[in-house]
Short mmCIF file of C-alpha atoms in Angstrom, two decimals:
data_model
loop_
_atom_site.label_atom_id
_atom_site.label_comp_id
_atom_site.label_asym_id
_atom_site.label_seq_id
_atom_site.Cartn_x
_atom_site.Cartn_y
_atom_site.Cartn_z
CA MET A 1 -17.60 21.24 37.03
CA THR A 2 -19.63 22.06 40.23
CA ARG A 3 -19.30 25.97 38.88
CA THR A 4 -21.05 24.99 35.59
CA LYS A 5 -23.58 23.06 37.45
CA THR A 6 -24.19 25.82 39.51
CA MET A 7 -24.58 27.82 36.59
CA ALA A 8 -26.85 25.44 35.25
CA TRP A 9 -29.30 25.51 37.90
CA VAL A 10 -29.05 29.54 38.45
CA GLY A 11 -29.99 29.60 34.42
CA GLY A 12 -33.08 27.80 35.37
CA ALA A 13 -34.07 29.55 38.25
CA LEU A 14 -33.80 32.90 36.24
CA TYR A 15 -35.83 31.56 33.69
CA LEU A 16 -39.08 30.71 36.22
CA LEU A 17 -38.16 34.66 37.62
CA ALA A 18 -38.29 36.00 33.90
CA VAL A 19 -41.60 33.91 33.43
CA GLY A 20 -43.17 35.34 36.27
CA LEU A 21 -42.28 38.42 35.67
CA LEU A 22 -43.75 38.08 32.06
CA VAL A 23 -47.01 37.20 33.37
CA GLY A 24 -47.37 39.14 36.41
CA GLY A 25 -45.45 42.25 35.39
CA ALA A 26 -47.10 42.93 31.77
CA PRO A 27 -50.72 40.97 31.87
CA ARG A 28 -52.13 43.65 29.11
CA ALA A 29 -49.31 43.25 26.65
CA SER A 30 -50.40 41.49 23.32
CA GLY A 31 -49.74 37.64 23.01
CA THR A 32 -47.08 38.37 20.72
CA VAL A 33 -44.88 40.04 22.91
CA HIS A 34 -45.29 37.43 25.60
CA GLY A 35 -44.38 35.00 23.08
CA VAL A 36 -41.29 36.65 22.40
CA GLY A 37 -40.30 37.25 25.67
CA ALA A 38 -40.90 33.44 26.66
CA LEU A 39 -38.64 32.52 23.55
CA LEU A 40 -36.02 34.53 24.51
CA ALA A 41 -36.10 33.55 28.20
CA ALA A 42 -35.78 30.02 27.43
CA SER A 43 -32.17 30.81 26.34
CA LEU A 44 -31.88 30.70 30.29
CA LEU A 45 -32.40 26.62 30.16
CA VAL A 46 -29.16 25.92 28.13
CA GLY A 47 -27.35 24.98 31.03
CA VAL A 48 -30.13 22.49 32.14
CA VAL A 49 -30.84 21.11 28.68
CA ARG A 50 -27.39 19.87 28.60
CA ARG A 51 -27.46 18.39 32.24
CA ALA A 52 -31.08 17.12 32.54
CA PRO A 53 -33.15 17.39 29.13
CA LEU A 54 -36.57 16.26 30.68
CA LEU A 55 -36.44 18.50 33.49
CA ALA A 56 -35.70 21.43 30.89
CA LEU A 57 -38.59 20.33 28.98
CA ALA A 58 -40.82 20.21 31.97
CA MET A 59 -39.60 23.86 32.96
CA ALA A 60 -40.23 24.87 29.34
CA LEU A 61 -43.76 23.55 29.29
CA PHE A 62 -44.64 25.32 32.55
CA GLY A 63 -43.14 28.31 31.77
CA ALA A 64 -44.64 28.69 27.84
CA THR A 65 -48.35 27.07 29.55
CA ALA A 66 -48.00 29.86 32.10
CA VAL A 67 -47.60 32.85 29.60
CA VAL A 68 -50.14 31.42 27.47
CA VAL A 69 -53.07 31.01 30.15
CA GLY A 70 -51.90 33.39 32.87
CA PRO A 71 -52.76 36.90 31.85
CA THR A 72 -56.92 37.24 32.79
CA SER A 73 -57.39 40.76 31.09
CA SER A 74 -60.35 40.94 28.70
CA ALA A 75 -58.31 41.37 25.75
CA ARG A 76 -56.60 37.88 26.14
CA ALA A 77 -59.77 36.18 27.62
CA SER A 78 -59.53 34.01 24.52
CA LEU A 79 -56.56 32.72 22.71
CA SER A 80 -58.70 31.75 19.63
CA ALA A 81 -57.64 35.37 18.38
CA SER A 82 -54.16 35.44 19.91
CA TYR A 83 -52.75 32.34 19.65
CA GLN A 84 -50.95 32.22 16.33
CA GLY A 85 -48.70 35.24 18.25
CA GLU A 86 -48.61 33.26 21.76
CA PHE A 87 -47.45 29.90 20.13
CA LEU A 88 -43.89 31.42 20.03
CA SER A 89 -44.01 30.46 23.55
CA TYR A 90 -44.28 26.92 22.81
CA LEU A 91 -41.25 27.06 20.25
CA ALA A 92 -38.59 27.09 22.94
CA VAL A 93 -40.69 23.76 23.98
CA ASP A 94 -40.13 22.35 20.32
CA LEU A 95 -36.89 23.42 20.29
CA VAL A 96 -36.08 21.23 23.79
CA VAL A 97 -37.97 18.49 22.11
CA GLY A 98 -35.80 18.02 19.04
CA LEU A 99 -33.09 18.00 21.15
CA ILE A 100 -33.95 15.46 23.26
CA VAL A 101 -34.92 13.67 19.80
CA ALA A 102 -31.45 14.12 18.57
CA THR A 103 -29.52 13.11 22.12
CA CYS A 104 -31.77 11.31 24.32
CA ALA A 105 -32.85 7.46 24.04
CA ARG A 106 -36.07 6.32 22.05
CA ARG A 107 -38.05 5.95 25.08
CA ALA A 108 -37.04 9.40 26.81
CA SER A 109 -38.02 11.18 23.26
CA ILE A 110 -41.35 9.48 23.32
CA VAL A 111 -41.83 10.65 26.16
CA ALA A 112 -40.87 14.14 25.57
CA VAL A 113 -42.88 14.43 22.42
CA ALA A 114 -46.05 12.88 23.97
CA GLY A 115 -45.95 15.22 27.01
CA SER A 116 -45.37 18.05 25.02
CA LEU A 117 -48.34 17.57 22.24
CA ILE A 118 -50.67 16.84 25.28
CA VAL A 119 -50.05 19.68 27.12
CA GLN A 120 -50.19 22.46 24.16
CA LEU A 121 -53.28 20.57 22.65
CA LEU A 122 -54.99 20.73 26.22
CA VAL A 123 -54.21 24.35 26.04
CA ILE A 124 -55.61 24.75 22.64
CA SER A 125 -58.42 23.03 23.20
CA GLY A 126 -59.28 25.07 26.09
CA PHE A 127 -58.66 28.16 24.73
CA SER A 128 -59.68 27.85 20.96
CA HIS A 129 -63.17 27.23 19.16
CA GLY A 130 -64.13 26.44 15.50
CA ASP A 131 -61.78 27.41 12.81
CA ASN A 132 -59.18 28.90 15.25
CA LEU A 133 -59.04 25.43 16.97
CA THR A 134 -58.09 23.99 13.61
CA VAL A 135 -55.59 26.32 12.67
CA ASN A 136 -53.81 26.18 16.30
CA VAL A 137 -53.88 22.67 16.26
CA VAL A 138 -52.13 22.31 12.80
CA ILE A 139 -49.75 24.76 13.84
CA ALA A 140 -48.92 22.98 16.88
CA LEU A 141 -48.63 19.74 15.38
CA LEU A 142 -46.28 21.12 12.24
CA ALA A 143 -43.98 22.43 14.87
CA THR A 144 -43.62 19.46 16.86
CA ALA A 145 -42.96 17.46 13.97
CA ALA A 146 -40.56 19.92 12.25
CA ALA A 147 -38.64 19.83 15.62
CA CYS A 148 -38.86 15.79 15.90
CA MET A 149 -37.34 15.95 11.92
CA GLY A 150 -34.76 17.86 12.67
CA GLY A 151 -33.68 16.16 15.82
CA LEU A 152 -33.65 12.99 13.57
CA LEU A 153 -31.68 14.40 11.23
CA SER A 154 -29.32 15.55 14.05
CA ARG A 155 -29.09 12.11 15.17
CA GLU A 156 -28.37 10.58 11.99
CA ARG A 157 -25.73 12.91 11.10
CA ARG A 158 -23.96 12.47 14.30
CA GLU A 159 -24.31 8.80 14.31
CA HIS A 160 -23.00 8.58 10.59
CA ALA A 161 -19.95 10.88 11.77
CA VAL A 162 -19.22 8.57 14.59
CA ALA A 163 -19.77 5.60 11.98
CA LEU A 164 -17.13 7.26 9.85
CA ARG A 165 -14.71 7.95 12.85
CA SER A 166 -14.96 4.45 13.58
CA GLN A 167 -14.42 3.12 10.16
CA GLU A 168 -11.33 5.42 9.88
CA VAL A 169 -9.88 4.38 12.96
CA ALA A 170 -10.03 0.85 11.96
CA GLU A 171 -8.43 1.65 8.58
CA ALA A 172 -5.81 3.30 10.08
CA VAL A 173 -5.22 0.57 12.50
CA ILE A 174 -5.33 -1.87 9.23
CA ALA A 175 -2.61 0.41 7.40
CA GLU A 176 -0.39 0.39 10.20
CA ARG A 177 -0.35 -3.29 10.67
CA LEU A 178 0.57 -3.66 7.04
CA ARG A 179 3.03 -1.21 7.19
CA ILE A 180 4.74 -2.91 10.12
CA ALA A 181 4.35 -6.20 8.41
CA ARG A 182 6.04 -4.80 5.35
CA GLU A 183 8.55 -3.06 7.59
CA LEU A 184 9.55 -6.42 9.21
CA HIS A 185 9.24 -8.37 6.39
CA ASP A 186 11.74 -6.29 4.37
CA MET A 187 14.37 -6.09 7.40
CA VAL A 188 13.97 -9.87 7.91
CA ALA A 189 13.94 -11.34 4.65
CA HIS A 190 16.96 -9.28 3.87
CA SER A 191 19.20 -10.14 6.46
CA ILE A 192 18.02 -13.66 7.27
CA GLY A 193 18.68 -14.22 3.29
CA ILE A 194 22.06 -13.26 3.85
CA ILE A 195 23.02 -14.89 6.97
CA ALA A 196 21.50 -18.06 5.19
CA ILE A 197 23.97 -17.88 2.20
CA GLN A 198 26.83 -16.64 4.40
CA ALA A 199 26.04 -19.74 6.95
CA GLY A 200 25.98 -22.04 4.20
CA ALA A 201 29.32 -20.94 2.54
CA ALA A 202 31.26 -20.96 5.97
CA SER A 203 29.86 -24.59 6.27
CA GLN A 204 31.44 -25.80 3.37
CA VAL A 205 35.02 -24.31 3.28
CA ILE A 206 35.30 -24.18 7.37
CA ARG A 207 37.71 -26.73 6.97
CA THR A 208 39.58 -26.17 3.80
CA ARG A 209 39.52 -22.43 3.93
CA PRO A 210 39.08 -21.31 7.18
CA THR A 211 39.84 -17.71 6.87
CA GLU A 212 36.92 -17.22 4.31
CA ALA A 213 34.83 -19.17 6.62
CA GLY A 214 35.81 -16.63 9.37
CA GLU A 215 34.92 -13.70 7.09
CA ALA A 216 31.54 -15.24 6.29
CA LEU A 217 30.96 -15.64 10.15
CA ARG A 218 31.77 -12.08 10.74
CA ALA A 219 29.20 -10.82 8.25
CA ILE A 220 26.88 -13.29 9.81
CA GLU A 221 27.53 -11.45 12.97
CA VAL A 222 27.32 -7.85 11.58
CA THR A 223 24.20 -8.33 9.58
CA SER A 224 22.66 -10.32 13.16
CA ARG A 225 23.50 -7.45 15.05
CA GLU A 226 22.03 -4.69 12.28
CA THR A 227 18.86 -6.71 12.18
CA LEU A 228 18.49 -6.97 15.85
CA SER A 229 19.31 -3.31 16.21
CA GLY A 230 16.44 -2.81 13.60
CA LEU A 231 13.75 -5.16 15.30
CA ARG A 232 14.55 -3.46 18.59
CA ARG A 233 13.99 0.09 17.14
CA THR A 234 10.60 -1.06 15.56
CA LEU A 235 9.68 -2.93 19.13
CA VAL A 236 10.23 0.23 20.94
CA ALA A 237 8.61 2.44 18.52
CA LEU A 238 5.30 0.42 18.79
CA ARG A 239 5.53 0.50 22.62
CA GLN A 240 6.13 4.15 22.96
CA ALA A 241 3.51 6.04 24.73
CA GLU A 242 4.71 9.70 23.50
CA PRO A 243 6.20 10.42 20.27
CA GLY A 244 9.01 12.60 22.01
CA GLU A 245 9.72 10.05 24.82
CA ALA A 246 13.22 8.33 25.15
CA ALA A 247 13.79 5.26 22.69
CA SER A 248 14.60 2.60 25.07
CA GLY A 249 15.35 2.26 29.14
CA ASN A 250 19.09 3.27 28.77
CA GLY A 251 17.94 6.48 27.20
CA THR A 252 19.19 5.93 23.62
CA ALA A 253 17.16 7.58 20.81
CA LEU A 254 15.51 6.04 17.78
CA ALA A 255 17.56 6.16 14.92
CA PRO A 256 16.43 7.44 11.68
CA SER A 257 14.29 5.66 9.21
CA PRO A 258 16.93 4.12 6.37
CA GLY A 259 16.92 6.02 3.13
CA LEU A 260 18.49 5.91 -0.43
CA ALA A 261 21.72 7.47 1.42
CA ASP A 262 22.15 4.03 2.96
CA ILE A 263 22.29 1.97 -0.34
CA ASP A 264 25.86 2.23 -0.03
CA ARG A 265 25.78 0.18 3.31
CA LEU A 266 23.28 -2.18 1.52
CA VAL A 267 25.65 -2.54 -1.57
CA ALA A 268 28.14 -4.06 1.04
CA ALA A 269 26.21 -6.62 2.99
CA THR A 270 24.78 -7.79 -0.58
CA ALA A 271 28.47 -8.05 -1.61
CA ASP A 272 29.14 -9.76 1.51
CA ALA A 273 26.67 -12.39 0.00
CA GLY A 274 28.37 -12.90 -3.00
CA VAL A 275 26.31 -10.28 -5.16
CA ARG A 276 28.05 -7.15 -6.83
CA VAL A 277 26.30 -3.90 -7.00
CA ASP A 278 26.87 -1.26 -9.47
CA VAL A 279 24.79 1.67 -8.22
CA HIS A 280 24.24 4.54 -11.20
CA ARG A 281 22.22 7.72 -10.21
CA SER A 282 21.36 10.43 -12.37
CA GLY A 283 19.18 13.95 -12.13
CA GLU A 284 18.76 16.34 -9.62
CA GLU A 285 19.60 14.82 -6.56
CA ARG A 286 17.90 16.24 -3.41
CA ALA A 287 16.19 15.77 -0.22
CA LEU A 288 13.26 13.48 -0.65
CA PRO A 289 10.08 13.37 1.54
CA ALA A 290 10.57 10.90 4.32
CA ASP A 291 7.95 8.31 2.93
CA VAL A 292 9.47 8.29 -0.50
CA ASP A 293 12.81 7.84 0.86
CA LEU A 294 12.21 5.02 2.62
CA SER A 295 10.19 3.22 0.06
CA ALA A 296 12.80 3.87 -2.34
CA PHE A 297 15.10 1.93 -0.05
CA ARG A 298 12.87 -0.73 0.76
CA ILE A 299 12.07 -1.51 -2.54
CA VAL A 300 15.88 -1.76 -3.47
CA GLN A 301 16.47 -3.75 -0.66
CA GLU A 302 13.80 -6.32 -1.37
CA ALA A 303 14.75 -6.52 -5.13
CA LEU A 304 18.30 -7.39 -3.80
CA THR A 305 17.41 -9.80 -1.84
CA ASN A 306 15.57 -11.69 -4.14
CA VAL A 307 18.80 -11.14 -6.15
CA VAL A 308 20.82 -12.79 -3.75
CA ARG A 309 18.43 -15.80 -2.70
CA HIS A 310 16.88 -16.36 -6.56
CA ALA A 311 18.68 -15.33 -9.29
CA GLY A 312 21.75 -17.36 -9.24
CA THR A 313 24.23 -14.91 -10.59
CA GLY A 314 27.01 -12.55 -9.12
CA ARG A 315 26.19 -9.15 -10.25
CA CYS A 316 23.34 -6.98 -10.61
CA ARG A 317 22.68 -2.99 -11.31
CA VAL A 318 20.69 -0.32 -9.30
CA LEU A 319 19.55 2.76 -11.52
CA ILE A 320 18.28 5.93 -9.23
CA ASP A 321 17.15 8.53 -11.57
CA TYR A 322 15.94 12.13 -9.81
CA GLY A 323 13.47 13.49 -12.39
CA ASP A 324 11.77 16.62 -12.46
CA GLU A 325 8.41 15.06 -11.10
CA GLU A 326 9.27 11.74 -10.09
CA LEU A 327 11.99 9.37 -8.58
CA SER A 328 12.67 6.41 -10.50
CA VAL A 329 14.30 3.08 -8.92
CA GLU A 330 15.32 0.09 -11.01
CA VAL A 331 17.05 -3.11 -10.00
CA ALA A 332 18.06 -5.34 -12.69
CA ASP A 333 20.43 -8.75 -12.94
CA ASP A 334 20.88 -11.08 -15.60
CA GLY A 335 20.20 -14.15 -13.63
CA ARG A 336 17.58 -17.12 -13.88
CA GLY A 337 14.69 -14.59 -14.73
CA ALA A 338 11.04 -15.44 -13.49
CA ALA A 339 11.91 -18.71 -12.35
CA GLY A 340 14.03 -17.47 -9.56
CA ASN A 341 13.25 -13.92 -8.55
CA GLY A 342 9.20 -13.61 -8.33
CA ALA A 343 8.59 -15.39 -4.89
CA ASP A 344 9.90 -15.67 -1.46
CA HIS A 345 9.89 -19.60 -1.05
CA ALA A 346 12.55 -19.66 0.94
CA LEU A 347 12.67 -19.60 4.88
CA GLY A 348 8.94 -19.87 4.95
CA LEU A 349 8.07 -16.39 4.25
CA GLY A 350 5.24 -17.24 1.78
CA LEU A 351 4.63 -16.92 -1.88
CA GLY A 352 5.63 -13.31 -3.49
CA LEU A 353 5.16 -11.32 -0.29
CA GLY A 354 8.04 -9.43 -1.38
CA LEU A 355 6.55 -8.09 -4.56
CA VAL A 356 3.28 -7.74 -3.23
CA GLY A 357 5.03 -5.63 -0.44
CA MET A 358 6.97 -3.55 -2.89
CA ARG A 359 3.69 -2.73 -4.88
CA GLU A 360 1.78 -1.82 -2.06
CA ARG A 361 4.25 0.68 -1.17
CA VAL A 362 4.38 2.36 -4.51
CA ALA A 363 0.42 2.09 -4.70
CA LEU A 364 0.48 4.17 -1.05
CA LEU A 365 2.37 6.95 -2.73
CA TYR A 366 0.41 6.83 -6.08
CA GLY A 367 3.30 5.54 -8.17
CA ASP A 368 3.89 2.98 -10.81
CA PHE A 369 5.33 -0.45 -10.02
CA SER A 370 6.38 -3.07 -12.59
CA ALA A 371 8.52 -6.53 -12.21
CA GLY A 372 9.12 -9.10 -14.64
CA PRO A 373 11.70 -11.09 -16.50
CA ARG A 374 13.95 -8.97 -19.03
CA PRO A 375 13.91 -10.03 -23.13
CA GLU A 376 17.60 -10.43 -22.79
CA GLY A 377 17.49 -12.53 -19.46
CA GLY A 378 17.03 -12.28 -16.17
CA PHE A 379 14.85 -9.80 -13.63
CA ARG A 380 13.84 -6.34 -13.37
CA VAL A 381 12.41 -4.59 -10.82
CA THR A 382 11.29 -0.96 -11.59
CA ALA A 383 9.40 1.53 -9.25
CA ARG A 384 8.14 5.39 -10.05
CA LEU A 385 7.41 7.58 -7.13
CA PRO A 386 6.08 11.05 -7.27
CA LEU A 387 8.07 14.05 -6.15
CA PRO A 388 7.67 17.37 -4.92
CA GLU A 389 9.08 20.36 -6.98
CA PRO A 390 12.83 19.60 -7.45
CA VAL A 391 15.22 21.57 -4.90
CA GLY A 392 18.98 20.67 -4.77
CA VAL A 393 22.05 20.23 -6.91
CA PRO A 394 22.70 18.07 -10.29
CA VAL A 395 24.55 14.68 -9.68
CA GLU A 396 26.37 13.30 -12.77
CA ALA A 397 25.11 10.02 -13.92
CA ARG A 398 27.98 7.52 -12.42
#
């Protein structure tokens, strides 16, 4: 930082030295030569412009004015014939003005524009007469106006970019909150639904059939532990400072997100809750993108949760089809249909959050989702998720 500051002030000193050389070393050169020289010398003020824009403007005004009025030869005794070339000296001033308008507060911008115009108009009025005075004033006004317009456009572009970034950040936060809400809903609703059913069954048979009651209690224990583990992983992931950090204080790493490979475990848990699930796979099974794999698993999980809690049936089927361009997932039962499956009434989870969550997951992946009663009875949930080009080995339907 100190080095950069030193370089900035060294550049300012070199600019003043260059102006002195232009004025004193080549007094007989043409106005255009002096203007170009002053414009090139202004590049030495870049560091000062970044640190002190108004000071840089004052230095540029001083240098440009010195170049314009400094030489005293008869060839330059009047600015009326040479200002059109020498206005290049003030072009650097206009560039600094534009930068101030683009980056500084409104009061500083007004001071910069007014100060620049006053100095230029005083110089013009002192050295120009008649038609040349009008032309030189118009040139100065147009150059200053162009600098101001460029600065304003740059400011608006930057402010628009900042607003867009802020909007993107806000949308990302909202999307992340919705994702977390879906994950927690899918995880908790499924597990708590199974626990509630198992607890109810255990309470009914604990006196007459203690063995079955013990099995129900063991299922409750396993499901509870799995749910707590999933909640712990989610909370640890939310609290992580760095993506590669250890997952918890005991050094255990985060477990991978569930996917279709975990369907068998989900089926076993659903069977413990009293619903037998027949799984049929077809197509060319292959590794799936993580978001597609997780969404497909959560859709099946939520659909099975609705079957367990609302369908009033002891059996359902899951169809998983690995198509060439999409993954199709279907969960169908022959239970009570829309009267039971369409809403999450139990446990205070709200109306229809399960179907809403599934629909949102599919929408985020630009897929198709449908859910509704079957003509032959029961309820069907279907999701079609786009897939990349198929790579893998065929899997026969089973």
